[in-house]
Coordinates of N, CA and C in Angstrom, one line a residue:
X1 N -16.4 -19.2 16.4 CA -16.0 -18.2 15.4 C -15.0 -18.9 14.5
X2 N -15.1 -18.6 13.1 CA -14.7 -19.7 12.0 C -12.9 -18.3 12.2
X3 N -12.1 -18.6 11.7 CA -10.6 -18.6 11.3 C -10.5 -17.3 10.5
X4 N -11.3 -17.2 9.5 CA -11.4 -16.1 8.3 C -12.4 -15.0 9.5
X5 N -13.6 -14.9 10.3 CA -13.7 -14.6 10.9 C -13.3 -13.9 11.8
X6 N -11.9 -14.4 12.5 CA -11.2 -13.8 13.5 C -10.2 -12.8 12.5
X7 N -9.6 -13.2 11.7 CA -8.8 -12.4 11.1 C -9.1 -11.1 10.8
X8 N -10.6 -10.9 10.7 CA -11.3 -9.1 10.2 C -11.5 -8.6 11.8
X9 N -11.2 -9.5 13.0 CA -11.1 -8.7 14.1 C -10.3 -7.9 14.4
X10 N -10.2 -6.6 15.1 CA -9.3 -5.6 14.9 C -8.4 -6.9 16.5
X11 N -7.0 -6.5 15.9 CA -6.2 -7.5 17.0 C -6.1 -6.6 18.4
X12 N -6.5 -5.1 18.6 CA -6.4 -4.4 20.1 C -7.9 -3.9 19.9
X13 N -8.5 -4.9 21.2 CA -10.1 -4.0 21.0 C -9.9 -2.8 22.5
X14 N -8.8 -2.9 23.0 CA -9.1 -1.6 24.0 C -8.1 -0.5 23.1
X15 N -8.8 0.7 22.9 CA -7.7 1.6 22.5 C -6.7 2.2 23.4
X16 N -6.7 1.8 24.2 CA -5.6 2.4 25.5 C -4.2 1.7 25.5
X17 N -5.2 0.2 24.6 CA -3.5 -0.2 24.4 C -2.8 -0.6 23.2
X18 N -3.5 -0.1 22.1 CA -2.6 -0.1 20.6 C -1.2 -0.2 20.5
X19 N -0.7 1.0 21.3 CA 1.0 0.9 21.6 C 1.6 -0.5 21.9
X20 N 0.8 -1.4 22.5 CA 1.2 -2.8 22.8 C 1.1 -3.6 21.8
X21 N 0.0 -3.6 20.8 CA -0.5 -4.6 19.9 C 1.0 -4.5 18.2
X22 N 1.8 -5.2 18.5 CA 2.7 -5.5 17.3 C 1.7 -5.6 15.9
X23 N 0.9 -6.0 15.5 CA -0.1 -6.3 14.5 C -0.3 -4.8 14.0
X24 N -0.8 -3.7 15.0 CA -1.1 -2.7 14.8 C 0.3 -1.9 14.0
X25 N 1.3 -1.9 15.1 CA 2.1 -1.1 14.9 C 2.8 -1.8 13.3
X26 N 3.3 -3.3 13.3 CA 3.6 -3.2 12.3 C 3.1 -2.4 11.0
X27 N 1.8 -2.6 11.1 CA 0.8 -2.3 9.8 C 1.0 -0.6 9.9
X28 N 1.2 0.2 10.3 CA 1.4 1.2 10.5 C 3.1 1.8 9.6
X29 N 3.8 0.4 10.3 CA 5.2 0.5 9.8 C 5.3 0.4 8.1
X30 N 4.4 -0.2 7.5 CA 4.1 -0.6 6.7 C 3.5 0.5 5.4
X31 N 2.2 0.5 5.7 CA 2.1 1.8 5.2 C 2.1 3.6 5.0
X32 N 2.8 3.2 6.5 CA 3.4 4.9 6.6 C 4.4 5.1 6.4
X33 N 5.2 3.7 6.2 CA 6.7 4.0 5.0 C 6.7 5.5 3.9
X34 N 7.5 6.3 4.2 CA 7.7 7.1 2.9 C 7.1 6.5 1.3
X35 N 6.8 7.1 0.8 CA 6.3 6.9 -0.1 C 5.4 5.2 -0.8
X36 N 5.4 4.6 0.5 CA 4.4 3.1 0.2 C 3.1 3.7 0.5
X37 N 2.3 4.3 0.8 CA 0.9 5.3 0.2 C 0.6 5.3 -0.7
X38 N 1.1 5.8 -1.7 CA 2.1 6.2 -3.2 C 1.3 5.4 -4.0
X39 N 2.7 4.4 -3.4 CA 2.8 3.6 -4.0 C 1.3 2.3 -4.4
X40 N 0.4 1.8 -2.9 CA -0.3 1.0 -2.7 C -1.8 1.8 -3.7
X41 N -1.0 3.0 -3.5 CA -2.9 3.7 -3.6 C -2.5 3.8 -5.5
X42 N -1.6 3.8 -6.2 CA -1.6 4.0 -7.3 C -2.0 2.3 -7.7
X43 N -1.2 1.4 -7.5 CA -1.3 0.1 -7.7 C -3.3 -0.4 -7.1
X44 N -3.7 0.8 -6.6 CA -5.0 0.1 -6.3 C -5.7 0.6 -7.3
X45 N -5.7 1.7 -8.1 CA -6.5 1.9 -9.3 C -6.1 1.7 -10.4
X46 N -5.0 0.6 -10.5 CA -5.1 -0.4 -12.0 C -4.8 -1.7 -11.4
X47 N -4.9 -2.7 -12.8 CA -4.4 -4.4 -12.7 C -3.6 -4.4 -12.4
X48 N -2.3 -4.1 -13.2 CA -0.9 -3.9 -13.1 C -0.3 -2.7 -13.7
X49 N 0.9 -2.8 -13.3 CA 1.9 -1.4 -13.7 C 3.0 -1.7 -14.0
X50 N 3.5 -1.2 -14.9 CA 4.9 -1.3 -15.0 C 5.8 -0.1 -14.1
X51 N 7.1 -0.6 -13.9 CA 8.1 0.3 -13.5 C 7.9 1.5 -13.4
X52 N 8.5 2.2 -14.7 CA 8.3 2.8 -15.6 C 6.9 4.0 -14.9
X53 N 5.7 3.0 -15.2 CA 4.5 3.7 -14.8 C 4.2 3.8 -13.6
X54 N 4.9 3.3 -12.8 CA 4.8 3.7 -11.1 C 6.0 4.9 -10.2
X55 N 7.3 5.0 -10.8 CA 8.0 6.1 -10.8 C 7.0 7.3 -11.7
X56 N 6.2 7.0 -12.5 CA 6.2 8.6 -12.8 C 4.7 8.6 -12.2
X57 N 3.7 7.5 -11.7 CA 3.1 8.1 -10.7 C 3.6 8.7 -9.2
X58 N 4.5 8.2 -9.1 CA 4.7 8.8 -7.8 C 6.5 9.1 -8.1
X59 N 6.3 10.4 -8.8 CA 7.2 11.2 -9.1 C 8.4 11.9 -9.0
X60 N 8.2 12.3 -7.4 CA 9.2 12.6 -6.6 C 10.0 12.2 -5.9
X61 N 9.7 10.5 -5.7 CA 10.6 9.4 -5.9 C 11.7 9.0 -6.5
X62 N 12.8 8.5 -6.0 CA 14.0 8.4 -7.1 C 13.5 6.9 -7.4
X63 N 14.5 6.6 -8.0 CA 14.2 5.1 -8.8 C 15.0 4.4 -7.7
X64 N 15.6 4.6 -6.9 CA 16.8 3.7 -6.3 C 15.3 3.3 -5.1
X65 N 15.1 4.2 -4.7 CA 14.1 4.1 -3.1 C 12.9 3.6 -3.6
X66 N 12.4 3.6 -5.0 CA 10.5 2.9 -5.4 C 11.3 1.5 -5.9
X67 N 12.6 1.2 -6.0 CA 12.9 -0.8 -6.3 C 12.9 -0.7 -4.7
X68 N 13.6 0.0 -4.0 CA 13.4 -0.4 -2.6 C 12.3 -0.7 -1.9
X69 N 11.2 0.5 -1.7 CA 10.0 0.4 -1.4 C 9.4 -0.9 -2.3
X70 N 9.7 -1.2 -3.0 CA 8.7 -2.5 -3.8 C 9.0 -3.5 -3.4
X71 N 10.6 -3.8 -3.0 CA 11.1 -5.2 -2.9 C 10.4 -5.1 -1.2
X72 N 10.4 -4.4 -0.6 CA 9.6 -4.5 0.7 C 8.7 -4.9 0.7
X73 N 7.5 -3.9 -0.1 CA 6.0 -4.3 -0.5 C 6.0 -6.0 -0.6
X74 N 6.9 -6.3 -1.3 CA 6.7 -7.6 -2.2 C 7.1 -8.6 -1.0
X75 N 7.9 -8.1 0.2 CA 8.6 -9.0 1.6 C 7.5 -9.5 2.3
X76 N 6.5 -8.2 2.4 CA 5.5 -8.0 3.2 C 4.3 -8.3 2.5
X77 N 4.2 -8.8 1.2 CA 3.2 -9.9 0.9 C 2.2 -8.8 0.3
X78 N 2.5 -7.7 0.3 CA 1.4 -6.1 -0.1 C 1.5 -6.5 -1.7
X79 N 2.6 -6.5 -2.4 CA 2.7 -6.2 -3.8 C 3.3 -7.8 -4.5
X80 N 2.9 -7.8 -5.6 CA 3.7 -9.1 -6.5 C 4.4 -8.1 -7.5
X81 N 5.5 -8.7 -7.7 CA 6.1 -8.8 -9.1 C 6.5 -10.1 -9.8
X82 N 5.8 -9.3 -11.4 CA 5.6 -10.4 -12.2 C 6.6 -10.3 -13.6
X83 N 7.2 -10.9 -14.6 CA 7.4 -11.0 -15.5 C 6.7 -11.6 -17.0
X84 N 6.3 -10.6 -17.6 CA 5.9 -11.2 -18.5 C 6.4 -11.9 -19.9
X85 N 7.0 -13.0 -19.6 CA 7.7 -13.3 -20.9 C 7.5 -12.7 -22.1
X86 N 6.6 -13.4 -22.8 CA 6.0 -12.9 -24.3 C 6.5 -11.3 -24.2
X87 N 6.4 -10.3 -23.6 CA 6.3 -9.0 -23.6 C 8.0 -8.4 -22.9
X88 N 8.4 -9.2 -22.3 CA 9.8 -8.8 -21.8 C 9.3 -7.9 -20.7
X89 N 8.5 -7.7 -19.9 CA 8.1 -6.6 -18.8 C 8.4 -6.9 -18.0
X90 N 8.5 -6.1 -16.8 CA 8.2 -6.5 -15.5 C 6.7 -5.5 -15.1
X91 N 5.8 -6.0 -14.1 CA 4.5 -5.9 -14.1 C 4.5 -6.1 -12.3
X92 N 3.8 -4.6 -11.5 CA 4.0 -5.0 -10.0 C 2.0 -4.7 -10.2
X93 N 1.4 -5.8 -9.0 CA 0.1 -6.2 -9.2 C 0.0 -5.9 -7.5
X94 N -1.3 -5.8 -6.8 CA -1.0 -6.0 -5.3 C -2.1 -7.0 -5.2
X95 N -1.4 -7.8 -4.3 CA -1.5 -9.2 -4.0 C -3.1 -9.0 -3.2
X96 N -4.0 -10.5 -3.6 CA -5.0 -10.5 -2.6 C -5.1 -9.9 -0.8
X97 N -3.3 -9.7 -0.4 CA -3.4 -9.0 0.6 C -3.6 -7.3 0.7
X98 N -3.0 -7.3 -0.5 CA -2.7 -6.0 -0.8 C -3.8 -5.2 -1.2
X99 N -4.4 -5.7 -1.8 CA -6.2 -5.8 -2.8 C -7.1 -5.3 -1.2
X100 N -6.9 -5.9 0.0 CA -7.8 -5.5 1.1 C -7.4 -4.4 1.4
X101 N -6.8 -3.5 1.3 CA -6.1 -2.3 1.4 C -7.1 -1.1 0.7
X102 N -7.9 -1.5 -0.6 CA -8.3 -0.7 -1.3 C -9.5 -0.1 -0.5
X103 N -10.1 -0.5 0.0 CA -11.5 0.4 0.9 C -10.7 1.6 1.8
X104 N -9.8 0.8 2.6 CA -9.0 1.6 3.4 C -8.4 2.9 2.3
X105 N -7.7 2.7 1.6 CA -6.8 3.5 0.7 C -8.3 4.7 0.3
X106 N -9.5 4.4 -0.6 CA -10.4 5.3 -0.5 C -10.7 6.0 0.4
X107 N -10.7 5.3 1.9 CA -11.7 6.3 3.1 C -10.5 7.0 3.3
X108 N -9.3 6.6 3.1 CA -8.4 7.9 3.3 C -7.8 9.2 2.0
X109 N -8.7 8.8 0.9 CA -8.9 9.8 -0.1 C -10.3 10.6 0.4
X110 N -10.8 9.8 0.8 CA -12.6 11.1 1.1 C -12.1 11.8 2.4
X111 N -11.0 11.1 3.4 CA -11.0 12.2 4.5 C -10.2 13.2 4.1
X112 N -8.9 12.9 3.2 CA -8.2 14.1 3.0 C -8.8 15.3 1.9
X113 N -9.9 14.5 1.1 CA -11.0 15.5 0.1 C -11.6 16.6 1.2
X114 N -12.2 16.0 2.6 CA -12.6 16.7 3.5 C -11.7 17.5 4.0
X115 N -11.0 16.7 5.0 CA -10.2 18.0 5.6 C -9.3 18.3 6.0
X116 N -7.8 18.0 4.2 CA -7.1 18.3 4.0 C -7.2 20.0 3.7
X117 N -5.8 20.7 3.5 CA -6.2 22.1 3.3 C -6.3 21.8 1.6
X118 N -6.9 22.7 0.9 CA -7.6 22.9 -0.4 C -5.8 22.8 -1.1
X119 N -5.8 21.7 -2.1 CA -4.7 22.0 -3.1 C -5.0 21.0 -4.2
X120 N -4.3 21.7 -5.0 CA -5.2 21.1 -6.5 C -4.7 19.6 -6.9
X121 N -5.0 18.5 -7.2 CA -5.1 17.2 -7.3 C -4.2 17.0 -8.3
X122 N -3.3 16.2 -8.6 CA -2.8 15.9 -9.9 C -3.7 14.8 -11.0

């Protein structure tokens, strides 16, 4: 079995013992951070974003805890930040690691479409 291969293996194939598997739990730690949901799942339906445009996607956010949550994102290899000279921006993008997130990030928009209680979408 080739390298790239093993990596799409889930790292605990018995479910009895997920509790054990670090891989798991971190990834868990990760995107069940407070508002990194938010944050991954807005960053997954554009190129890039500015600042600016990702506080007021995810709104109820203060600004002190989404530079926090980002500089994490960015520890943990989920998000880049970029600067764009010519333009003076700053620009957060999610990284080819972060990019495999997107299938996951939809199947958990169609389960909560299903059977979340009914409330109106922003």
């Amino acid at each position: 079995m080739t390298e790239l291969a093993k990596q799409d293996e889930p790292c605990c194939k018995n479910a009895e013992n997920y509790e054990m598997c670090a891989r798991f739990v971190k990834a868990f730690e990760i995107i069940g951070k407070k508002w990194n949901g938010l944050i991954i799942s807005s960053l997954c339906d554009t190129k890039a974003m500015r600042f600016r445009d990702l506080a007021h996607a995810v709104g109820a956010c203060s600004d002190r805890v989404l530079v926090e949550r980002l500089r994490e994102l960015e520890a943990d290899g989920i998000v880049k930040r970029s600067k764009d000279a010519e333009k003076k921006i700053v620009l957060y993008t999610l990284t080819p690691k972060g990019a495999k997130l997107k299938p996951v990030f939809n199947q958990v928009h169609i389960w909560a479409d299903k059977w979340s209680k009914k409330t109106t979408c922003i």
